[in-house]
Coordinates of C-alpha atoms in Angstrom, one line a residue:
Chain A
M25 CA 63.0 -152.3 -40.2
K26 CA 65.7 -154.3 -41.9
N27 CA 67.4 -153.3 -45.1
F28 CA 69.6 -155.6 -47.0
I29 CA 70.6 -159.1 -45.9
G30 CA 72.8 -159.0 -42.8
S31 CA 71.7 -155.5 -41.7
R32 CA 70.1 -155.7 -38.3
A33 CA 67.0 -153.8 -37.1
L34 CA 67.4 -151.4 -34.3
P35 CA 66.2 -152.8 -30.9
E36 CA 63.3 -151.7 -28.9
I37 CA 64.2 -148.2 -27.7
Q38 CA 63.0 -146.0 -24.8
Y39 CA 64.0 -142.5 -26.0
H40 CA 65.0 -139.8 -23.5
R41 CA 66.0 -136.2 -24.3
P42 CA 67.1 -134.3 -21.2
A43 CA 67.5 -130.6 -21.6
D44 CA 70.2 -130.1 -19.0
M45 CA 72.8 -131.9 -16.8
A46 CA 70.5 -132.1 -13.8
S47 CA 67.9 -134.0 -15.8
L48 CA 70.6 -136.1 -17.5
L49 CA 72.1 -137.2 -14.1
A50 CA 68.6 -137.9 -12.8
L51 CA 68.1 -140.3 -15.7
T52 CA 71.4 -142.0 -15.5
G53 CA 71.0 -142.3 -11.8
S54 CA 67.5 -143.9 -11.9
L55 CA 66.9 -145.7 -15.2
G56 CA 67.0 -149.5 -15.0
G57 CA 68.1 -151.8 -17.7
E58 CA 70.6 -151.2 -20.5
L59 CA 71.4 -147.5 -21.2
K60 CA 73.3 -145.9 -24.0
M61 CA 74.1 -142.2 -24.2
V62 CA 74.0 -141.0 -27.8
A63 CA 74.6 -137.7 -29.6
G64 CA 75.0 -137.9 -33.4
C65 CA 74.2 -141.7 -33.6
T66 CA 76.8 -141.9 -36.4
D67 CA 78.6 -144.7 -34.5
F68 CA 75.6 -146.0 -32.6
I69 CA 73.3 -146.9 -35.5
P70 CA 76.0 -148.4 -37.8
A71 CA 77.3 -150.5 -34.8
I72 CA 73.8 -152.0 -34.4
R73 CA 73.3 -152.5 -38.1
S74 CA 76.6 -154.4 -38.4
G75 CA 75.9 -156.5 -35.3
K76 CA 78.9 -155.0 -33.5
W77 CA 76.5 -154.0 -30.6
V78 CA 73.5 -156.1 -29.8
F79 CA 70.8 -155.2 -27.3
E80 CA 68.6 -158.2 -26.9
N81 CA 66.3 -156.8 -24.3
G82 CA 66.0 -153.3 -25.7
L83 CA 67.6 -150.2 -24.3
N84 CA 67.2 -146.7 -22.9
V85 CA 68.7 -144.2 -25.4
V86 CA 69.6 -140.9 -23.7
D87 CA 70.1 -138.2 -26.3
L88 CA 72.7 -135.7 -25.2
K89 CA 72.3 -133.2 -28.0
N90 CA 70.0 -130.9 -26.1
V91 CA 71.9 -130.9 -22.8
S92 CA 72.7 -127.2 -22.7
E93 CA 75.9 -127.6 -20.7
L94 CA 77.4 -130.1 -23.1
V95 CA 77.1 -128.0 -26.3
G96 CA 79.3 -125.0 -27.2
I97 CA 82.8 -123.6 -27.4
R98 CA 84.1 -121.0 -25.1
E99 CA 87.5 -119.6 -24.1
E100 CA 88.5 -119.6 -20.5
G101 CA 91.9 -117.9 -19.9
D102 CA 94.5 -120.0 -21.8
R103 CA 92.1 -122.9 -22.5
L104 CA 89.5 -123.6 -25.2
I105 CA 86.6 -125.4 -23.6
I106 CA 84.6 -127.6 -26.0
G107 CA 81.4 -129.1 -24.9
A108 CA 81.4 -132.9 -25.6
A109 CA 78.2 -132.8 -27.5
T110 CA 79.4 -130.0 -29.9
R111 CA 78.9 -130.9 -33.5
L112 CA 82.0 -131.5 -35.7
T113 CA 80.8 -128.9 -38.2
D114 CA 80.6 -126.3 -35.4
I115 CA 84.1 -127.1 -34.3
A116 CA 85.5 -126.9 -37.9
E117 CA 83.8 -123.6 -38.5
S118 CA 84.5 -122.1 -35.1
E119 CA 86.5 -118.9 -35.2
S120 CA 87.9 -119.7 -31.7
V121 CA 89.1 -123.1 -32.8
Q122 CA 90.5 -121.8 -36.0
R123 CA 92.4 -119.2 -34.1
S124 CA 93.5 -121.1 -31.0
A125 CA 93.7 -124.7 -32.2
P126 CA 93.7 -124.7 -36.0
V127 CA 95.3 -128.2 -36.1
L128 CA 92.0 -129.5 -34.6
A129 CA 89.8 -127.6 -37.0
E130 CA 91.7 -128.9 -39.9
A131 CA 91.5 -132.5 -38.8
V132 CA 87.8 -132.3 -38.1
R133 CA 87.1 -130.7 -41.5
Q134 CA 88.4 -133.9 -43.2
M135 CA 86.3 -136.3 -41.2
A136 CA 83.6 -138.5 -42.7
S137 CA 81.3 -136.3 -44.8
P138 CA 79.5 -133.0 -44.4
Q139 CA 76.3 -134.9 -43.6
V140 CA 78.0 -136.9 -40.8
R141 CA 79.8 -133.8 -39.5
N142 CA 76.5 -132.0 -39.2
I143 CA 75.3 -134.5 -36.6
A144 CA 78.4 -136.2 -35.2
T145 CA 80.1 -134.8 -32.0
I146 CA 83.6 -134.7 -30.7
G147 CA 82.6 -136.5 -27.5
G148 CA 81.1 -139.3 -29.5
N149 CA 84.3 -139.7 -31.5
L150 CA 86.4 -139.9 -28.3
C151 CA 84.0 -142.2 -26.4
T152 CA 83.7 -144.6 -29.3
A153 CA 87.5 -144.8 -29.0
S154 CA 88.4 -146.2 -32.3
P155 CA 92.2 -146.5 -32.6
A156 CA 91.7 -144.4 -35.7
A157 CA 89.7 -141.6 -34.0
D158 CA 90.6 -138.5 -36.0
T159 CA 90.1 -136.0 -33.3
A160 CA 92.6 -137.7 -31.1
P161 CA 96.0 -137.0 -32.6
P162 CA 95.5 -133.2 -32.7
L163 CA 94.1 -133.2 -29.2
L164 CA 96.9 -135.3 -27.9
V165 CA 99.6 -133.0 -29.3
L166 CA 97.9 -130.0 -27.9
D167 CA 97.9 -131.7 -24.4
A168 CA 94.1 -131.7 -24.1
E169 CA 92.3 -132.9 -21.0
V170 CA 88.8 -134.3 -20.7
T171 CA 86.3 -133.9 -17.9
I172 CA 84.3 -137.0 -16.9
Q173 CA 81.2 -136.8 -14.7
G174 CA 80.1 -139.9 -12.8
G175 CA 77.0 -139.3 -10.7
D176 CA 78.1 -136.6 -8.3
S177 CA 81.9 -136.8 -8.9
R178 CA 83.8 -135.1 -11.6
E179 CA 87.4 -135.5 -12.7
T180 CA 89.5 -133.9 -15.3
V181 CA 92.2 -136.2 -16.8
P182 CA 94.8 -135.8 -19.6
L183 CA 93.6 -137.3 -22.8
T184 CA 96.8 -139.5 -22.7
K185 CA 95.1 -141.4 -19.9
F186 CA 91.7 -141.7 -21.5
F187 CA 92.1 -144.5 -24.0
L188 CA 92.7 -148.0 -22.7
G189 CA 92.3 -150.2 -25.7
P190 CA 90.3 -150.5 -29.0
G191 CA 86.9 -149.2 -28.2
T192 CA 87.6 -148.9 -24.5
T193 CA 88.1 -145.8 -22.3
R194 CA 88.5 -145.2 -18.6
M195 CA 84.9 -144.2 -18.4
K196 CA 82.6 -146.4 -16.4
P197 CA 79.0 -147.3 -17.5
R198 CA 76.8 -144.2 -17.0
D199 CA 79.8 -141.8 -16.8
V200 CA 79.3 -138.7 -19.0
L201 CA 82.1 -137.0 -20.9
T202 CA 81.3 -133.3 -20.4
E203 CA 84.0 -131.2 -22.0
I204 CA 87.3 -131.2 -23.7
R205 CA 89.8 -128.6 -22.4
V206 CA 92.4 -127.6 -25.0
P207 CA 95.4 -125.3 -24.2
V208 CA 95.4 -122.3 -26.6
M209 CA 98.3 -122.2 -29.0
R210 CA 100.9 -119.5 -28.6
E211 CA 103.1 -117.5 -31.0
N212 CA 106.3 -119.5 -30.7
E213 CA 104.4 -122.8 -31.3
A214 CA 103.4 -124.6 -34.5
A215 CA 101.2 -127.6 -35.0
R216 CA 100.4 -129.6 -38.1
R217 CA 98.6 -132.8 -39.0
T218 CA 97.7 -135.1 -41.8
R219 CA 96.2 -138.4 -42.5
M220 CA 96.2 -141.0 -45.2
G221 CA 93.1 -142.8 -46.4
L222 CA 91.9 -144.8 -49.4
R223 CA 89.8 -141.8 -50.6
T224 CA 89.1 -138.2 -49.6
A225 CA 85.8 -138.6 -47.8
F226 CA 84.2 -141.4 -45.8
V227 CA 87.7 -142.5 -44.8
C228 CA 88.7 -144.7 -41.9
S229 CA 92.2 -143.4 -41.8
I230 CA 94.9 -145.9 -42.3
I231 CA 97.2 -143.5 -40.4
S232 CA 96.5 -140.1 -38.9
L233 CA 99.1 -138.0 -37.1
A234 CA 99.8 -134.6 -35.6
A235 CA 102.9 -132.8 -34.4
W236 CA 103.4 -129.8 -32.2
I237 CA 106.6 -127.9 -31.4
R238 CA 107.6 -125.0 -29.3
W239 CA 110.6 -122.9 -30.3
D240 CA 112.5 -120.9 -27.7
G241 CA 114.5 -118.8 -30.1
A242 CA 117.5 -121.0 -30.4
A243 CA 116.1 -124.6 -30.3
I244 CA 113.0 -126.8 -30.0
A245 CA 112.0 -126.4 -26.4
A246 CA 109.2 -129.0 -26.5
A247 CA 107.7 -131.3 -29.0
R248 CA 104.7 -133.7 -29.1
I249 CA 103.9 -136.3 -31.8
A250 CA 100.7 -138.4 -31.8
M251 CA 99.3 -141.0 -34.2
G252 CA 96.1 -142.9 -34.8
A253 CA 95.4 -146.2 -36.5
V254 CA 98.8 -147.6 -35.7
A255 CA 98.4 -149.0 -32.3
P256 CA 95.5 -150.3 -30.1
T257 CA 94.7 -146.7 -29.1
P258 CA 95.7 -143.2 -30.4
I259 CA 99.2 -142.7 -29.0
R260 CA 101.9 -140.2 -28.2
L261 CA 105.4 -141.1 -29.4
P262 CA 107.8 -140.0 -26.6
D263 CA 110.9 -141.6 -28.2
A264 CA 110.5 -139.7 -31.4
E265 CA 109.7 -136.5 -29.5
N266 CA 113.0 -136.8 -27.6
A267 CA 114.9 -136.9 -30.9
L268 CA 113.6 -133.3 -31.5
I269 CA 113.8 -131.6 -28.1
G270 CA 116.9 -129.5 -27.7
T271 CA 117.7 -129.7 -31.4
D272 CA 117.7 -127.0 -34.0
G273 CA 115.0 -128.8 -36.0
G274 CA 117.4 -129.3 -38.9
P275 CA 117.4 -132.1 -41.5
Q276 CA 119.4 -134.5 -39.3
A277 CA 117.1 -134.1 -36.3
L278 CA 114.0 -134.5 -38.4
A279 CA 115.4 -137.6 -40.1
E280 CA 116.2 -139.2 -36.7
T281 CA 112.7 -138.2 -35.4
A282 CA 110.9 -139.7 -38.5
E283 CA 112.9 -142.9 -38.1
R284 CA 112.0 -143.3 -34.4
A285 CA 108.4 -142.5 -35.2
A286 CA 108.3 -145.4 -37.7
A287 CA 109.9 -147.7 -35.2
G288 CA 107.8 -146.6 -32.3
I289 CA 104.4 -147.8 -33.5
A290 CA 102.6 -151.2 -33.5
P291 CA 100.6 -151.2 -36.7
I292 CA 98.5 -154.2 -37.9
S293 CA 97.8 -155.4 -41.4
D294 CA 94.1 -155.2 -42.1
L295 CA 91.8 -154.9 -45.2
R296 CA 92.8 -151.2 -45.6
A297 CA 96.6 -151.4 -45.4
S298 CA 99.5 -153.5 -44.5
A299 CA 101.6 -152.9 -41.4
A300 CA 104.6 -152.3 -43.5
Y301 CA 102.8 -149.6 -45.5
R302 CA 101.6 -147.9 -42.3
R303 CA 105.1 -148.0 -40.9
S304 CA 106.5 -146.5 -44.1
L305 CA 103.8 -143.7 -44.0
A306 CA 104.6 -143.0 -40.3
G307 CA 108.1 -142.1 -41.2
T308 CA 107.3 -140.1 -44.3
L309 CA 104.4 -138.2 -43.0
T310 CA 106.1 -137.4 -39.7
R311 CA 108.9 -135.8 -41.7
R312 CA 106.3 -133.9 -43.8
I313 CA 104.4 -132.4 -41.0
L314 CA 107.5 -131.5 -39.1
D315 CA 108.9 -129.7 -42.1
Q316 CA 105.6 -127.8 -42.2
C317 CA 105.9 -126.9 -38.5
I318 CA 109.5 -125.6 -39.0
A319 CA 108.4 -123.5 -42.0
D320 CA 105.4 -122.1 -39.9
L321 CA 107.8 -121.0 -37.2
R322 CA 110.2 -119.4 -39.7
G323 CA 107.4 -117.7 -41.7
Chain B
M18 CA 58.1 -147.8 -27.6
K19 CA 55.4 -145.7 -29.2
V20 CA 55.9 -142.0 -29.0
A21 CA 53.9 -139.1 -30.3
V22 CA 56.1 -136.6 -32.2
H23 CA 55.4 -133.3 -33.8
L24 CA 57.4 -132.8 -37.0
N25 CA 57.7 -129.9 -39.4
V26 CA 58.4 -131.5 -42.8
N27 CA 58.4 -129.4 -46.0
R28 CA 56.8 -126.6 -44.2
Q29 CA 53.9 -128.7 -43.0
E30 CA 53.2 -129.6 -39.4
H31 CA 52.6 -133.3 -38.7
D32 CA 51.5 -134.9 -35.4
I33 CA 52.2 -138.6 -35.8
E34 CA 52.8 -141.7 -33.7
I35 CA 56.0 -143.5 -34.4
D36 CA 58.1 -146.2 -32.8
S37 CA 61.1 -144.5 -31.1
R38 CA 63.5 -146.9 -33.0
E39 CA 62.4 -145.5 -36.4
T40 CA 65.0 -143.5 -38.2
L41 CA 64.1 -140.2 -39.9
L42 CA 64.6 -142.0 -43.3
E43 CA 61.9 -144.6 -42.3
V44 CA 59.4 -142.0 -41.0
L45 CA 59.8 -139.8 -44.1
R46 CA 59.4 -142.6 -46.6
E47 CA 56.9 -144.9 -44.9
R48 CA 54.8 -142.7 -42.7
L49 CA 54.8 -139.5 -44.7
G50 CA 55.1 -141.1 -48.2
L51 CA 58.1 -138.9 -49.2
T52 CA 59.7 -141.6 -51.3
S53 CA 62.2 -139.3 -52.9
V54 CA 64.3 -140.0 -49.7
H55 CA 66.1 -143.1 -50.8
R56 CA 67.2 -146.1 -48.7
S57 CA 70.7 -147.1 -49.7
C58 CA 73.6 -148.1 -47.4
E59 CA 71.8 -147.2 -44.1
E60 CA 75.1 -146.6 -42.4
G61 CA 75.8 -143.0 -43.4
E62 CA 78.4 -143.9 -46.0
C63 CA 76.7 -142.9 -49.3
G64 CA 74.5 -139.8 -48.8
A65 CA 71.6 -141.1 -50.9
C66 CA 69.2 -140.5 -48.0
T67 CA 70.3 -136.9 -47.4
V68 CA 67.7 -134.4 -46.3
L69 CA 68.0 -131.0 -44.7
V70 CA 67.4 -130.5 -41.0
D71 CA 67.3 -126.8 -40.1
G72 CA 69.1 -126.1 -43.4
D73 CA 71.9 -128.6 -42.8
P74 CA 72.4 -131.7 -44.9
V75 CA 72.2 -134.9 -42.8
S76 CA 72.1 -138.6 -43.6
S77 CA 68.5 -139.4 -42.5
C78 CA 69.4 -143.1 -42.0
L79 CA 71.5 -142.0 -39.0
V80 CA 68.9 -139.8 -37.4
L81 CA 66.4 -141.1 -34.9
A82 CA 63.1 -139.5 -36.0
A83 CA 62.2 -138.7 -32.3
S84 CA 65.3 -136.4 -32.2
V85 CA 64.1 -134.0 -34.8
E86 CA 61.1 -132.8 -32.9
G87 CA 61.1 -129.1 -33.2
A88 CA 63.3 -129.0 -36.2
A89 CA 62.4 -128.1 -39.9
V90 CA 63.0 -131.0 -42.3
L91 CA 63.2 -130.4 -46.1
T92 CA 63.2 -133.0 -48.9
T93 CA 63.0 -132.6 -52.7
E94 CA 59.2 -132.8 -52.5
G95 CA 59.5 -129.5 -50.5
L96 CA 61.7 -127.9 -53.2
K97 CA 59.0 -128.3 -55.8
K98 CA 56.1 -125.8 -56.1
G99 CA 53.3 -128.3 -56.6
D100 CA 54.3 -129.9 -59.9
Q101 CA 56.7 -127.2 -60.8
L102 CA 60.4 -128.2 -60.7
H103 CA 62.8 -126.1 -58.7
P104 CA 65.4 -124.2 -60.8
L105 CA 68.1 -126.5 -59.2
M106 CA 66.3 -129.5 -60.7
E107 CA 65.9 -127.8 -64.1
A108 CA 69.7 -127.2 -64.0
F109 CA 70.3 -130.9 -63.3
L110 CA 68.1 -131.8 -66.3
A111 CA 69.7 -129.3 -68.6
H112 CA 73.3 -130.3 -67.7
H113 CA 72.8 -134.1 -67.4
G114 CA 73.5 -134.1 -63.6
L115 CA 71.7 -137.5 -63.3
Q116 CA 71.5 -140.8 -65.0
C117 CA 69.8 -143.5 -63.0
G118 CA 68.6 -140.9 -60.5
Y119 CA 69.1 -143.0 -57.3
C120 CA 71.6 -140.6 -55.7
T121 CA 69.8 -137.5 -57.1
P122 CA 67.4 -136.5 -54.4
G123 CA 70.2 -136.6 -51.8
L124 CA 72.5 -134.7 -54.1
L125 CA 69.9 -132.1 -54.7
M126 CA 69.5 -131.4 -51.0
T127 CA 73.2 -131.2 -50.5
A128 CA 73.5 -128.9 -53.5
Y129 CA 70.6 -126.7 -52.4
A130 CA 72.2 -126.2 -49.0
L131 CA 75.6 -125.6 -50.5
I132 CA 74.3 -122.9 -52.8
E133 CA 72.2 -121.3 -50.1
K134 CA 75.2 -121.3 -47.7
T135 CA 77.7 -119.9 -50.1
D136 CA 75.2 -117.2 -51.1
G137 CA 76.6 -115.7 -54.2
Q138 CA 80.2 -116.8 -53.7
E139 CA 81.8 -118.3 -56.8
L140 CA 81.5 -122.0 -56.7
D141 CA 84.5 -123.4 -58.4
D142 CA 85.0 -127.1 -59.2
A143 CA 87.1 -127.8 -56.0
R144 CA 84.6 -126.0 -53.7
I145 CA 81.7 -128.0 -55.2
R146 CA 83.5 -131.3 -55.0
R147 CA 84.3 -130.7 -51.3
G148 CA 80.7 -129.8 -50.7
I149 CA 79.3 -133.0 -52.3
E150 CA 82.0 -135.3 -51.0
G151 CA 79.3 -136.9 -48.8
N152 CA 77.1 -138.0 -51.8
L153 CA 78.3 -141.0 -53.9
C154 CA 77.3 -141.3 -57.5
R155 CA 78.0 -144.5 -59.5
C156 CA 76.7 -143.3 -62.9
T157 CA 77.9 -139.8 -63.8
G158 CA 81.5 -139.5 -62.8
Y159 CA 80.5 -136.2 -61.1
M160 CA 81.6 -133.8 -63.9
D161 CA 78.0 -133.1 -65.0
I162 CA 76.9 -132.8 -61.4
V163 CA 79.4 -130.1 -60.8
K164 CA 78.3 -128.3 -64.0
S165 CA 74.6 -128.6 -63.0
I166 CA 75.4 -127.1 -59.6
Q167 CA 77.4 -124.2 -61.1
A168 CA 74.5 -123.5 -63.5
A169 CA 72.0 -123.6 -60.6
A170 CA 74.1 -121.1 -58.6
R171 CA 74.1 -118.8 -61.6
E172 CA 70.3 -119.1 -61.7
R173 CA 70.1 -118.0 -58.1
Q174 CA 72.2 -115.0 -58.8
L175 CA 69.8 -114.1 -61.6
G176 CA 66.9 -114.3 -59.1
N177 CA 65.5 -117.4 -60.6
W178 CA 65.3 -119.3 -57.2
W179 CA 63.3 -120.0 -54.2

């Protein structure tokens, strides 16, 4: 059914709801025609309504929400393993995530709206691969990896190698993202994030960023900074990171880092914000979250 | 593609035939006549179509009806006892939590879930505003909505609730 002028109807759908990976792989291995794997549908349905995705000959919709192996959060040694079809709400409210990767829980809590978080999934956010994907900056600074299953083969890759361009990832058609593997944060580490948007909820971030630092007692031993909505994909900022590593994290080091962060991005001007504003925010907000990280380590 | 689905809506079991491309919004409104569920942006950006699925507020425009087989769906028709309004609705009436009423059913479902979930915790202004951030209202400016929800939470504490 159509709604208002310009809103497209959904195409003819053959709906499948596998209960486990074996059934899922049997489907992806055998179904003919166009196939789309969905979870929350919070990107899928709007993309069709707006005409971004068109399926002229109908399609197979394979719902991943019931695939038991893809849902849930568990701890495995020094890693948090998050099933790709885990709901954003469950990630935000998870005690494990709040304890071991609080920077991710905080980022997720601010995404979209409660109604969307109750159905959207972390895997969906990553696979849609918007340059502004809000789960990406925290996952990038925590050095997360993702596991991709293609038929019989399975590989785990760093998230830094996952995004190829706006809306594009290294996944091939019919590949399945199965889990996100996140190193657990340790005591001598701090991580913070923030984002800027035109309002509080329902925001497509005009910039989102996260920073992580490890303190060895005398200096910053390691640092990671990541941003979204300022480049064709979510990115790490190695040049800015190098301005921090080995320093005492004092005002001079932070100022230099913030300056390199602003210089190290490739923002565009669009209907939400100008490139100049994004660049300005990159510097200011990097400084802000680094200040918070240093305070966390001291406190 | 036609599919037979078994849905639990407002505590009633329904066996219906739907098209697998129908959203939960469409099935509730058009097949089950539950017109309190309002069609608005249809892209999950306003919350007017909010219903509860297993107690959680969701935007029904973003849910394929076939995917809620086995889940319990609740709309404002299910909050009423026959013609009797729910105390949450009475609170909205008493405290002017609505004007045109278009966002109201979605807001009521979000508010109901919020009050149930926070079970007796104090609901201050900030907590309520965070809880309803997924429901846009163009008429009220939200202040009276917040007051209505606070009043409803008090009613629940007094035992005037279901």
